[in-house]
Every structure is written in structure tokens, then in C-alpha cells.
Tab-separated table of N, CA and C in Angstrom:
chain	number	residue	atom	x	y	z
A	1	MET	N	-79.364	-19.304	-15.225
A	1	MET	CA	-80.302	-19.416	-16.336
A	1	MET	C	-81.346	-18.339	-16.192
A	2	ASP	N	-81.501	-17.543	-17.194
A	2	ASP	CA	-82.529	-16.514	-17.226
A	2	ASP	C	-83.897	-17.175	-17.303
A	3	SER	N	-84.898	-16.560	-16.721
A	3	SER	CA	-86.235	-17.160	-16.696
A	3	SER	C	-86.871	-17.225	-18.079
A	4	GLN	N	-86.297	-16.572	-19.058
A	4	GLN	CA	-86.854	-16.582	-20.405
A	4	GLN	C	-86.255	-17.679	-21.274
A	5	GLY	N	-85.365	-18.487	-20.744
A	5	GLY	CA	-84.826	-19.601	-21.510
A	5	GLY	C	-83.532	-19.296	-22.234
A	6	VAL	N	-82.935	-18.145	-21.968
A	6	VAL	CA	-81.656	-17.803	-22.566
A	6	VAL	C	-80.652	-17.713	-21.439
A	7	ASN	N	-79.554	-18.413	-21.549
A	7	ASN	CA	-78.556	-18.420	-20.499
A	7	ASN	C	-77.724	-17.152	-20.589
A	8	MET	N	-77.659	-16.424	-19.497
A	8	MET	CA	-76.897	-15.187	-19.455
A	8	MET	C	-75.725	-15.363	-18.500
A	9	SER	N	-74.569	-14.856	-18.884
A	9	SER	CA	-73.426	-14.888	-17.988
A	9	SER	C	-73.594	-13.759	-16.974
A	10	PRO	N	-72.796	-13.757	-15.889
A	10	PRO	CA	-72.945	-12.703	-14.877
A	10	PRO	C	-72.779	-11.295	-15.433
A	11	ASP	N	-72.003	-11.133	-16.515
A	11	ASP	CA	-71.819	-9.801	-17.080
A	11	ASP	C	-72.892	-9.437	-18.098
A	12	GLY	N	-73.911	-10.283	-18.252
A	12	GLY	CA	-75.036	-9.955	-19.116
A	12	GLY	C	-74.921	-10.449	-20.541
A	13	TYR	N	-73.848	-11.136	-20.876
A	13	TYR	CA	-73.686	-11.642	-22.237
A	13	TYR	C	-74.293	-13.030	-22.354
A	14	LEU	N	-74.707	-13.387	-23.560
A	14	LEU	CA	-75.211	-14.734	-23.788
A	14	LEU	C	-74.075	-15.723	-23.579
A	15	SER	N	-74.354	-16.771	-22.861
A	15	SER	CA	-73.333	-17.745	-22.517
A	15	SER	C	-73.335	-18.906	-23.501
A	16	ASN	N	-72.169	-19.473	-23.718
A	16	ASN	CA	-72.035	-20.635	-24.587
A	16	ASN	C	-71.218	-21.704	-23.859
A	17	ASN	N	-71.657	-22.057	-22.657
A	17	ASN	CA	-70.903	-23.022	-21.865
A	17	ASN	C	-71.530	-24.403	-21.939
A	18	SER	N	-71.804	-24.843	-23.143
A	18	SER	CA	-72.449	-26.134	-23.348
A	18	SER	C	-71.517	-27.277	-22.976
A	19	SER	N	-72.078	-28.287	-22.361
A	19	SER	CA	-71.286	-29.472	-22.039
A	19	SER	C	-71.366	-30.509	-23.148
A	20	GLN	N	-72.299	-30.337	-24.057
A	20	GLN	CA	-72.439	-31.261	-25.180
A	20	GLN	C	-72.540	-30.451	-26.464
A	21	PRO	N	-71.882	-30.893	-27.527
A	21	PRO	CA	-72.008	-30.196	-28.811
A	21	PRO	C	-73.414	-30.313	-29.388
A	22	GLU	N	-73.582	-29.862	-30.595
A	22	GLU	CA	-74.899	-29.811	-31.236
A	22	GLU	C	-75.692	-31.086	-31.012
A	23	TRP	N	-76.977	-30.952	-30.755
A	23	TRP	CA	-77.827	-32.117	-30.477
A	23	TRP	C	-77.889	-33.067	-31.658
A	24	ARG	N	-77.809	-32.530	-32.873
A	24	ARG	CA	-77.882	-33.391	-34.062
A	24	ARG	C	-76.715	-34.371	-34.058
A	25	SER	N	-75.511	-33.883	-33.873
A	25	SER	CA	-74.347	-34.760	-33.836
A	25	SER	C	-74.453	-35.714	-32.657
A	26	ASN	N	-74.917	-35.181	-31.542
A	26	ASN	CA	-75.074	-35.979	-30.338
A	26	ASN	C	-76.045	-37.126	-30.603
A	27	TYR	N	-77.167	-36.825	-31.201
A	27	TYR	CA	-78.171	-37.849	-31.467
A	27	TYR	C	-77.634	-38.908	-32.422
A	28	ARG	N	-76.890	-38.479	-33.397
A	28	ARG	CA	-76.397	-39.408	-34.420
A	28	ARG	C	-75.242	-40.270	-33.932
A	29	GLY	N	-74.850	-40.112	-32.676
A	29	GLY	CA	-73.872	-41.020	-32.098
A	29	GLY	C	-72.425	-40.600	-32.237
A	30	ASP	N	-72.163	-39.341	-32.563
A	30	ASP	CA	-70.789	-38.879	-32.683
A	30	ASP	C	-70.110	-38.745	-31.326
A	31	TYR	N	-70.881	-38.828	-30.252
A	31	TYR	CA	-70.346	-38.614	-28.915
A	31	TYR	C	-70.620	-39.842	-28.054
A	32	LYS	N	-70.062	-40.961	-28.483
A	32	LYS	CA	-70.315	-42.241	-27.822
A	32	LYS	C	-69.724	-42.300	-26.417
A	33	ASP	N	-68.757	-41.449	-26.110
A	33	ASP	CA	-68.140	-41.468	-24.785
A	33	ASP	C	-69.043	-40.862	-23.719
A	34	TYR	N	-70.032	-40.086	-24.128
A	34	TYR	CA	-70.959	-39.500	-23.165
A	34	TYR	C	-71.939	-40.570	-22.694
A	35	ASN	N	-72.361	-40.467	-21.465
A	35	ASN	CA	-73.382	-41.365	-20.939
A	35	ASN	C	-74.734	-40.718	-21.218
A	36	LEU	N	-75.285	-40.980	-22.398
A	36	LEU	CA	-76.499	-40.309	-22.842
A	36	LEU	C	-77.700	-41.228	-22.728
A	37	LYS	N	-78.820	-40.653	-22.346
A	37	LYS	CA	-80.060	-41.424	-22.325
A	37	LYS	C	-80.766	-41.232	-23.662
A	38	PRO	N	-81.621	-42.161	-24.043
A	38	PRO	CA	-82.359	-42.019	-25.303
A	38	PRO	C	-83.263	-40.783	-25.277
A	39	ILE	N	-83.482	-40.213	-26.442
A	39	ILE	CA	-84.374	-39.058	-26.561
A	39	ILE	C	-85.813	-39.541	-26.460
A	40	CYS	N	-86.616	-38.824	-25.679
A	40	CYS	CA	-88.034	-39.168	-25.557
A	40	CYS	C	-88.884	-37.949	-25.929
A	41	THR	N	-90.173	-38.149	-26.042
A	41	THR	CA	-91.087	-37.063	-26.415
A	41	THR	C	-90.976	-35.895	-25.445
A	42	GLN	N	-90.837	-36.185	-24.163
A	42	GLN	CA	-90.716	-35.116	-23.164
A	42	GLN	C	-89.486	-34.253	-23.441
A	43	ASP	N	-88.372	-34.875	-23.857
A	43	ASP	CA	-87.170	-34.113	-24.211
A	43	ASP	C	-87.460	-33.170	-25.375
A	44	LEU	N	-88.076	-33.707	-26.420
A	44	LEU	CA	-88.365	-32.903	-27.613
A	44	LEU	C	-89.272	-31.729	-27.274
A	45	LEU	N	-90.296	-31.978	-26.469
A	45	LEU	CA	-91.210	-30.900	-26.068
A	45	LEU	C	-90.495	-29.876	-25.200
A	46	SER	N	-89.636	-30.333	-24.311
A	46	SER	CA	-88.872	-29.418	-23.465
A	46	SER	C	-87.957	-28.539	-24.309
A	47	TRP	N	-87.257	-29.148	-25.259
A	47	TRP	CA	-86.369	-28.373	-26.126
A	47	TRP	C	-87.162	-27.353	-26.933
A	48	ALA	N	-88.292	-27.786	-27.480
A	48	ALA	CA	-89.127	-26.879	-28.276
A	48	ALA	C	-89.583	-25.699	-27.422
A	49	PHE	N	-90.025	-25.974	-26.209
A	49	PHE	CA	-90.485	-24.916	-25.307
A	49	PHE	C	-89.346	-23.959	-24.969
A	50	GLN	N	-88.173	-24.506	-24.669
A	50	GLN	CA	-87.032	-23.659	-24.323
A	50	GLN	C	-86.610	-22.770	-25.491
A	51	VAL	N	-86.596	-23.328	-26.692
A	51	VAL	CA	-86.237	-22.520	-27.869
A	51	VAL	C	-87.286	-21.431	-28.078
A	52	ALA	N	-88.559	-21.777	-27.933
A	52	ALA	CA	-89.631	-20.780	-28.084
A	52	ALA	C	-89.453	-19.650	-27.076
A	53	ARG	N	-89.164	-19.987	-25.832
A	53	ARG	CA	-88.967	-18.959	-24.802
A	53	ARG	C	-87.737	-18.106	-25.106
A	54	GLY	N	-86.670	-18.748	-25.564
A	54	GLY	CA	-85.466	-18.003	-25.913
A	54	GLY	C	-85.704	-17.046	-27.070
A	55	MET	N	-86.440	-17.506	-28.076
A	55	MET	CA	-86.744	-16.640	-29.219
A	55	MET	C	-87.699	-15.520	-28.817
A	56	GLU	N	-88.623	-15.813	-27.910
A	56	GLU	CA	-89.506	-14.765	-27.391
A	56	GLU	C	-88.677	-13.699	-26.675
A	57	TYR	N	-87.711	-14.127	-25.903
A	57	TYR	CA	-86.813	-13.216	-25.194
A	57	TYR	C	-86.089	-12.306	-26.188
A	58	LEU	N	-85.542	-12.895	-27.248
A	58	LEU	CA	-84.842	-12.099	-28.259
A	58	LEU	C	-85.795	-11.119	-28.935
A	59	SER	N	-86.975	-11.579	-29.285
A	59	SER	CA	-87.964	-10.731	-29.953
A	59	SER	C	-88.362	-9.547	-29.076
A	60	GLN	N	-88.559	-9.790	-27.796
A	60	GLN	CA	-88.927	-8.705	-26.881
A	60	GLN	C	-87.833	-7.652	-26.799
A	61	ARG	N	-86.612	-8.056	-27.069
A	61	ARG	CA	-85.488	-7.126	-27.041
A	61	ARG	C	-85.116	-6.641	-28.437
A	62	LYS	N	-86.022	-6.886	-29.381
A	62	LYS	CA	-85.876	-6.437	-30.769
A	62	LYS	C	-84.600	-6.972	-31.422
A	63	VAL	N	-84.331	-8.242	-31.178
A	63	VAL	CA	-83.190	-8.913	-31.804
A	63	VAL	C	-83.722	-9.964	-32.764
A	64	LEU	N	-83.280	-9.880	-34.002
A	64	LEU	CA	-83.597	-10.865	-35.033
A	64	LEU	C	-82.439	-11.859	-35.069
A	65	HIS	N	-82.714	-13.140	-34.922
A	65	HIS	CA	-81.634	-14.134	-34.935
A	65	HIS	C	-81.116	-14.329	-36.354
A	66	GLY	N	-81.997	-14.611	-37.293
A	66	GLY	CA	-81.619	-14.710	-38.700
A	66	GLY	C	-81.044	-16.043	-39.145
A	67	ASP	N	-80.724	-16.943	-38.209
A	67	ASP	CA	-80.154	-18.237	-38.588
A	67	ASP	C	-80.550	-19.310	-37.578
A	68	LEU	N	-81.809	-19.299	-37.180
A	68	LEU	CA	-82.270	-20.309	-36.234
A	68	LEU	C	-82.376	-21.650	-36.950
A	69	ALA	N	-81.662	-22.634	-36.444
A	69	ALA	CA	-81.649	-23.994	-36.993
A	69	ALA	C	-81.158	-24.913	-35.887
A	70	ALA	N	-81.469	-26.192	-35.975
A	70	ALA	CA	-81.028	-27.132	-34.939
A	70	ALA	C	-79.510	-27.121	-34.790
A	71	ARG	N	-78.791	-26.876	-35.868
A	71	ARG	CA	-77.326	-26.842	-35.789
A	71	ARG	C	-76.838	-25.700	-34.904
A	72	ASN	N	-77.700	-24.708	-34.659
A	72	ASN	CA	-77.352	-23.558	-33.830
A	72	ASN	C	-78.015	-23.610	-32.460
A	73	ILE	N	-78.344	-24.807	-32.037
A	73	ILE	CA	-78.927	-25.006	-30.715
A	73	ILE	C	-78.062	-26.022	-29.990
A	74	LEU	N	-77.569	-25.619	-28.841
A	74	LEU	CA	-76.706	-26.493	-28.058
A	74	LEU	C	-77.493	-27.124	-26.924
A	75	LEU	N	-77.122	-28.331	-26.587
A	75	LEU	CA	-77.737	-29.036	-25.472
A	75	LEU	C	-76.719	-29.106	-24.346
A	76	ALA	N	-77.059	-28.492	-23.216
A	76	ALA	CA	-76.160	-28.445	-22.065
A	76	ALA	C	-76.609	-29.455	-21.013
A	77	GLU	N	-75.939	-29.413	-19.877
A	77	GLU	CA	-76.298	-30.302	-18.771
A	77	GLU	C	-77.747	-30.102	-18.370
A	78	ASP	N	-78.324	-31.139	-17.815
A	78	ASP	CA	-79.700	-31.110	-17.309
A	78	ASP	C	-80.717	-30.795	-18.396
A	79	ASN	N	-80.388	-31.140	-19.643
A	79	ASN	CA	-81.317	-30.975	-20.767
A	79	ASN	C	-81.665	-29.511	-21.053
A	80	VAL	N	-80.761	-28.610	-20.714
A	80	VAL	CA	-80.960	-27.184	-20.973
A	80	VAL	C	-80.508	-26.881	-22.396
A	81	VAL	N	-81.362	-26.187	-23.125
A	81	VAL	CA	-81.095	-25.823	-24.509
A	81	VAL	C	-80.605	-24.379	-24.567
A	82	LYS	N	-79.619	-24.135	-25.436
A	82	LYS	CA	-79.072	-22.783	-25.595
A	82	LYS	C	-79.028	-22.428	-27.074
A	83	ILE	N	-79.593	-21.288	-27.404
A	83	ILE	CA	-79.555	-20.784	-28.777
A	83	ILE	C	-78.197	-20.124	-28.974
A	84	CYS	N	-77.536	-20.435	-30.079
A	84	CYS	CA	-76.211	-19.871	-30.320
A	84	CYS	C	-76.096	-19.391	-31.769
A	85	ASP	N	-74.912	-19.014	-32.152
A	85	ASP	CA	-74.557	-18.519	-33.482
A	85	ASP	C	-75.395	-17.311	-33.877
A	86	PHE	N	-74.983	-16.179	-33.373
A	86	PHE	CA	-75.676	-14.930	-33.646
A	86	PHE	C	-74.986	-14.147	-34.768
A	87	GLY	N	-74.302	-14.860	-35.669
A	87	GLY	CA	-73.570	-14.219	-36.762
A	87	GLY	C	-74.447	-13.446	-37.733
A	88	LEU	N	-75.700	-13.867	-37.925
A	88	LEU	CA	-76.625	-13.156	-38.817
A	88	LEU	C	-77.630	-12.305	-38.039
A	89	ALA	N	-77.475	-12.239	-36.719
A	89	ALA	CA	-78.431	-11.498	-35.883
A	89	ALA	C	-78.336	-9.994	-36.135
A	90	ARG	N	-79.469	-9.329	-35.965
A	90	ARG	CA	-79.564	-7.875	-36.129
A	90	ARG	C	-80.477	-7.307	-35.056
A	91	THR	N	-80.175	-6.093	-34.628
A	91	THR	CA	-81.113	-5.398	-33.744
A	91	THR	C	-82.129	-4.691	-34.619
A	92	MET	N	-83.362	-4.648	-34.149
A	92	MET	CA	-84.466	-4.136	-34.962
A	92	MET	C	-85.081	-2.879	-34.337
A	93	TYR	N	-84.268	-2.002	-33.781
A	93	TYR	CA	-84.807	-0.829	-33.100
A	93	TYR	C	-85.419	0.184	-34.054
A	94	LYS	N	-84.871	0.331	-35.249
A	94	LYS	CA	-85.390	1.328	-36.194
A	94	LYS	C	-86.576	0.810	-36.990
A	95	ASP	N	-86.513	-0.438	-37.429
A	95	ASP	CA	-87.559	-1.026	-38.264
A	95	ASP	C	-87.955	-2.383	-37.708
A	96	ASN	N	-89.045	-2.915	-38.237
A	96	ASN	CA	-89.486	-4.245	-37.834
A	96	ASN	C	-88.964	-5.337	-38.748
A	97	ASN	N	-88.188	-4.951	-39.766
A	97	ASN	CA	-87.583	-5.957	-40.625
A	97	ASN	C	-86.212	-5.480	-41.077
A	98	TYR	N	-85.475	-6.394	-41.652
A	98	TYR	CA	-84.120	-6.122	-42.103
A	98	TYR	C	-83.976	-6.646	-43.519
A	99	LYS	N	-83.482	-5.803	-44.423
A	99	LYS	CA	-83.249	-6.228	-45.808
A	99	LYS	C	-81.758	-6.468	-45.983
A	100	LYS	N	-81.422	-7.705	-46.309
A	100	LYS	CA	-80.021	-8.067	-46.518
A	100	LYS	C	-79.608	-7.623	-47.909
A	101	LYS	N	-78.557	-6.819	-47.974
A	101	LYS	CA	-78.119	-6.269	-49.255
A	101	LYS	C	-76.885	-6.964	-49.808
A	102	SER	N	-76.112	-7.612	-48.954
A	102	SER	CA	-74.904	-8.287	-49.440
A	102	SER	C	-75.267	-9.635	-50.062
A	103	ASP	N	-74.310	-10.212	-50.765
A	103	ASP	CA	-74.550	-11.470	-51.477
A	103	ASP	C	-74.015	-12.692	-50.739
A	104	GLY	N	-73.835	-12.603	-49.437
A	104	GLY	CA	-73.311	-13.736	-48.674
A	104	GLY	C	-74.245	-14.934	-48.706
A	105	LEU	N	-73.700	-16.083	-48.376
A	105	LEU	CA	-74.484	-17.311	-48.338
A	105	LEU	C	-75.536	-17.237	-47.238
A	106	LEU	N	-76.690	-17.817	-47.509
A	106	LEU	CA	-77.793	-17.806	-46.552
A	106	LEU	C	-78.305	-19.228	-46.329
A	107	PRO	N	-78.886	-19.492	-45.161
A	107	PRO	CA	-79.402	-20.831	-44.838
A	107	PRO	C	-80.779	-21.074	-45.459
A	108	ILE	N	-80.834	-21.253	-46.765
A	108	ILE	CA	-82.081	-21.313	-47.537
A	108	ILE	C	-83.102	-22.288	-46.947
A	109	LYS	N	-82.676	-23.460	-46.548
A	109	LYS	CA	-83.639	-24.475	-46.090
A	109	LYS	C	-84.354	-24.085	-44.801
A	110	TRP	N	-83.886	-23.064	-44.119
A	110	TRP	CA	-84.528	-22.605	-42.879
A	110	TRP	C	-85.210	-21.244	-43.065
A	111	MET	N	-85.187	-20.718	-44.286
A	111	MET	CA	-85.679	-19.359	-44.524
A	111	MET	C	-87.139	-19.326	-44.954
A	112	ALA	N	-87.825	-18.274	-44.516
A	112	ALA	CA	-89.209	-18.028	-44.916
A	112	ALA	C	-89.254	-17.617	-46.388
A	113	ILE	N	-90.413	-17.780	-46.988
A	113	ILE	CA	-90.583	-17.464	-48.411
A	113	ILE	C	-90.161	-16.028	-48.715
A	114	GLU	N	-90.621	-15.067	-47.906
A	114	GLU	CA	-90.287	-13.662	-48.173
A	114	GLU	C	-88.799	-13.385	-48.004
A	115	SER	N	-88.143	-14.154	-47.154
A	115	SER	CA	-86.703	-13.975	-46.972
A	115	SER	C	-85.942	-14.487	-48.188
A	116	ILE	N	-86.393	-15.593	-48.755
A	116	ILE	CA	-85.757	-16.119	-49.970
A	116	ILE	C	-86.022	-15.178	-51.138
A	117	ARG	N	-87.271	-14.758	-51.292
A	117	ARG	CA	-87.680	-13.938	-52.436
A	117	ARG	C	-87.097	-12.528	-52.369
A	118	ASP	N	-87.270	-11.861	-51.224
A	118	ASP	CA	-86.935	-10.434	-51.134
A	118	ASP	C	-85.735	-10.128	-50.247
A	119	ARG	N	-85.162	-11.169	-49.623
A	119	ARG	CA	-84.048	-10.989	-48.686
A	119	ARG	C	-84.450	-10.109	-47.504
A	120	ILE	N	-85.720	-10.218	-47.105
A	120	ILE	CA	-86.241	-9.472	-45.959
A	120	ILE	C	-86.388	-10.430	-44.783
A	121	PHE	N	-85.857	-10.027	-43.641
A	121	PHE	CA	-85.886	-10.839	-42.432
A	121	PHE	C	-86.619	-10.079	-41.336
A	122	SER	N	-87.382	-10.810	-40.535
A	122	SER	CA	-88.182	-10.199	-39.469
A	122	SER	C	-88.408	-11.239	-38.377
A	123	THR	N	-89.101	-10.820	-37.333
A	123	THR	CA	-89.498	-11.775	-36.298
A	123	THR	C	-90.316	-12.893	-36.916
A	124	GLN	N	-91.156	-12.558	-37.892
A	124	GLN	CA	-91.974	-13.577	-38.553
A	124	GLN	C	-91.111	-14.594	-39.303
A	125	SER	N	-90.019	-14.144	-39.899
A	125	SER	CA	-89.149	-15.109	-40.585
A	125	SER	C	-88.411	-15.986	-39.572
A	126	ASP	N	-88.111	-15.449	-38.389
A	126	ASP	CA	-87.556	-16.286	-37.323
A	126	ASP	C	-88.578	-17.334	-36.879
A	127	ILE	N	-89.863	-16.973	-36.888
A	127	ILE	CA	-90.918	-17.930	-36.523
A	127	ILE	C	-90.967	-19.067	-37.543
A	128	TRP	N	-90.838	-18.746	-38.829
A	128	TRP	CA	-90.786	-19.787	-39.867
A	128	TRP	C	-89.623	-20.736	-39.565
A	129	SER	N	-88.457	-20.151	-39.271
A	129	SER	CA	-87.281	-20.968	-38.963
A	129	SER	C	-87.529	-21.847	-37.739
A	130	PHE	N	-88.254	-21.319	-36.757
A	130	PHE	CA	-88.601	-22.108	-35.576
A	130	PHE	C	-89.437	-23.323	-35.983
A	131	GLY	N	-90.344	-23.139	-36.925
A	131	GLY	CA	-91.126	-24.268	-37.430
A	131	GLY	C	-90.243	-25.334	-38.055
A	132	VAL	N	-89.218	-24.908	-38.783
A	132	VAL	CA	-88.283	-25.863	-39.385
A	132	VAL	C	-87.484	-26.571	-38.283
A	133	VAL	N	-87.107	-25.827	-37.240
A	133	VAL	CA	-86.404	-26.432	-36.100
A	133	VAL	C	-87.280	-27.502	-35.444
A	134	LEU	N	-88.565	-27.202	-35.262
A	134	LEU	CA	-89.475	-28.203	-34.693
A	134	LEU	C	-89.493	-29.454	-35.567
A	135	TRP	N	-89.533	-29.247	-36.884
A	135	TRP	CA	-89.509	-30.384	-37.812
A	135	TRP	C	-88.219	-31.186	-37.618
A	136	GLU	N	-87.084	-30.485	-37.476
A	136	GLU	CA	-85.809	-31.176	-37.241
A	136	GLU	C	-85.854	-31.980	-35.939
A	137	PHE	N	-86.380	-31.371	-34.882
A	137	PHE	CA	-86.477	-32.077	-33.599
A	137	PHE	C	-87.297	-33.352	-33.751
A	138	PHE	N	-88.500	-33.217	-34.311
A	138	PHE	CA	-89.439	-34.330	-34.319
A	138	PHE	C	-89.191	-35.354	-35.427
A	139	THR	N	-88.257	-35.070	-36.323
A	139	THR	CA	-87.792	-36.102	-37.258
A	139	THR	C	-86.506	-36.727	-36.729
A	140	LEU	N	-86.117	-36.326	-35.546
A	140	LEU	CA	-84.893	-36.828	-34.905
A	140	LEU	C	-83.665	-36.560	-35.765
A	141	ALA	N	-83.555	-35.316	-36.214
A	141	ALA	CA	-82.350	-34.777	-36.851
A	141	ALA	C	-82.249	-34.986	-38.352
A	142	GLU	N	-83.367	-35.136	-39.037
A	142	GLU	CA	-83.318	-35.165	-40.505
A	142	GLU	C	-82.990	-33.761	-41.015
A	143	THR	N	-82.433	-33.687	-42.210
A	143	THR	CA	-82.177	-32.399	-42.848
A	143	THR	C	-83.472	-31.922	-43.500
A	144	PRO	N	-83.828	-30.636	-43.329
A	144	PRO	CA	-85.076	-30.126	-43.922
A	144	PRO	C	-85.111	-30.280	-45.442
A	145	TYR	N	-86.312	-30.429	-45.960
A	145	TYR	CA	-86.556	-30.578	-47.395
A	145	TYR	C	-85.651	-31.664	-47.980
A	146	PRO	N	-85.750	-32.887	-47.437
A	146	PRO	CA	-84.849	-33.961	-47.870
A	146	PRO	C	-84.941	-34.225	-49.369
A	147	GLY	N	-83.765	-34.365	-49.977
A	147	GLY	CA	-83.691	-34.667	-51.400
A	147	GLY	C	-83.967	-33.489	-52.316
A	148	MET	N	-84.255	-32.323	-51.750
A	148	MET	CA	-84.586	-31.153	-52.570
A	148	MET	C	-83.393	-30.197	-52.612
A	149	GLU	N	-83.025	-29.802	-53.806
A	149	GLU	CA	-81.968	-28.811	-53.963
A	149	GLU	C	-82.478	-27.458	-53.477
A	150	ALA	N	-81.625	-26.696	-52.822
A	150	ALA	CA	-82.023	-25.401	-52.267
A	150	ALA	C	-82.562	-24.459	-53.343
A	151	ASP	N	-82.011	-24.511	-54.571
A	151	ASP	CA	-82.476	-23.603	-55.617
A	151	ASP	C	-83.884	-23.946	-56.108
A	152	LYS	N	-84.355	-25.159	-55.886
A	152	LYS	CA	-85.720	-25.549	-56.276
A	152	LYS	C	-86.720	-25.340	-55.139
A	153	GLN	N	-86.218	-25.159	-53.941
A	153	GLN	CA	-87.075	-25.045	-52.766
A	153	GLN	C	-88.037	-23.864	-52.869
A	154	TYR	N	-87.556	-22.711	-53.274
A	154	TYR	CA	-88.405	-21.521	-53.346
A	154	TYR	C	-89.603	-21.769	-54.256
A	155	GLN	N	-89.364	-22.282	-55.444
A	155	GLN	CA	-90.455	-22.535	-56.387
A	155	GLN	C	-91.464	-23.514	-55.800
A	156	LYS	N	-90.976	-24.567	-55.179
A	156	LYS	CA	-91.876	-25.554	-54.566
A	156	LYS	C	-92.702	-24.915	-53.446
A	157	LEU	N	-92.076	-24.054	-52.650
A	157	LEU	CA	-92.799	-23.404	-51.550
A	157	LEU	C	-93.909	-22.498	-52.070
A	158	ILE	N	-93.636	-21.711	-53.102
A	158	ILE	CA	-94.691	-20.821	-53.606
A	158	ILE	C	-95.795	-21.605	-54.309
A	159	GLU	N	-95.479	-22.836	-54.728
A	159	GLU	CA	-96.508	-23.720	-55.293
A	159	GLU	C	-97.316	-24.415	-54.197
A	160	GLY	N	-96.951	-24.181	-52.933
A	160	GLY	CA	-97.710	-24.744	-51.816
A	160	GLY	C	-97.103	-25.961	-51.155
A	161	TYR	N	-95.947	-26.390	-51.601
A	161	TYR	CA	-95.307	-27.560	-51.008
A	161	TYR	C	-94.933	-27.284	-49.554
A	162	ARG	N	-95.147	-28.273	-48.692
A	162	ARG	CA	-94.685	-28.226	-47.311
A	162	ARG	C	-94.122	-29.601	-46.970
A	163	MET	N	-93.171	-29.641	-46.062
A	163	MET	CA	-92.577	-30.916	-45.662
A	163	MET	C	-93.632	-31.800	-45.007
A	164	GLU	N	-93.420	-33.108	-45.114
A	164	GLU	CA	-94.343	-34.057	-44.498
A	164	GLU	C	-94.269	-33.962	-42.983
A	165	LYS	N	-95.397	-34.240	-42.360
A	165	LYS	CA	-95.475	-34.255	-40.905
A	165	LYS	C	-94.567	-35.371	-40.379
A	166	PRO	N	-93.720	-35.063	-39.393
A	166	PRO	CA	-92.866	-36.107	-38.827
A	166	PRO	C	-93.689	-37.219	-38.171
A	167	GLU	N	-93.160	-38.437	-38.196
A	167	GLU	CA	-93.857	-39.565	-37.579
A	167	GLU	C	-93.824	-39.492	-36.062
A	168	TYR	N	-92.770	-38.914	-35.494
A	168	TYR	CA	-92.569	-38.928	-34.046
A	168	TYR	C	-93.637	-38.188	-33.326
């Protein structure tokens, strides 16, 4: 385990050797055969800290994740969190942001306002996504913007709407 919270294999590549699938599915009971303990506040804070450190590590290396969401965070043995799914990731050596020009599907519910509006992604938009991940953690795996269609989300956000504070 790298000291920055990102698991590196001996050859320097990001590792994906999770012993448990996505935490959301795990929490919802899809993995009843595992001997799992209940989630507590300390777990949530530990996961949040580990994701923050992992994202800091990526940012220091000028890597934009572009799709940070709880579904892309794996929970391994000993409560170790691993950031995965780098399919939308970009290196940011030339510029501090990335403008997506293709029309591929995007994870709207985790995207910052400027990313939805202008298709511009940056470290700051990854930070917005981290905030949504925290909301997912502390709502114990609710889907962001519950009951809201993705196409209405942008308008609501520019009008000042924000998700309710989780009870946990």
C-alpha cells in the first residue's frame, strides 16, 4: 500500500486486487456469504480519508479521474479502500483542465456544474465528485439527487439546489 492511499503493484501500476466488490453492493447485502461487520462512523471516516488521500495522490501526479463515484471505489481486506475505473481519466500535463469533445455518456449525477455546462473537467470537478461520494458514504449508499432526472439536475443546481445533509 502506497503511503498516499493508492495501492500500487510491484511494477508501479494501480492494483485492483479487491477481496470485496463495490461497497454499495456489499452494504446492500448482495454478498451475504461474506462475514461482514456492520458499517460504523469510523469506517465511513476512514474510507473518506483514504479516498481523499488517493485523489490527492492523483492530483499531485496531474491525473484527472473524471468518474469518481462510490461505484468506482472498492473495499478490500482490512477496510482498505481502492479507487478504480480510470476509463475517463486524463493526464493534465499540458493544461489544468480537459474539455471533452466527444458525445459519450457521462456520469451527470457526480459532475460539477461547469462539467455539465461546458464539458470541462479539472481537479476542481474531481473535488465536486468527491463531495458526492461523501454524500453516498454518509447516506449509506443512496443514489445522488434521489428522484431527480439527470436532465433536470443542471437547472436545479444553477438555481442553487443542493442535496440534503445526510442523517448519518
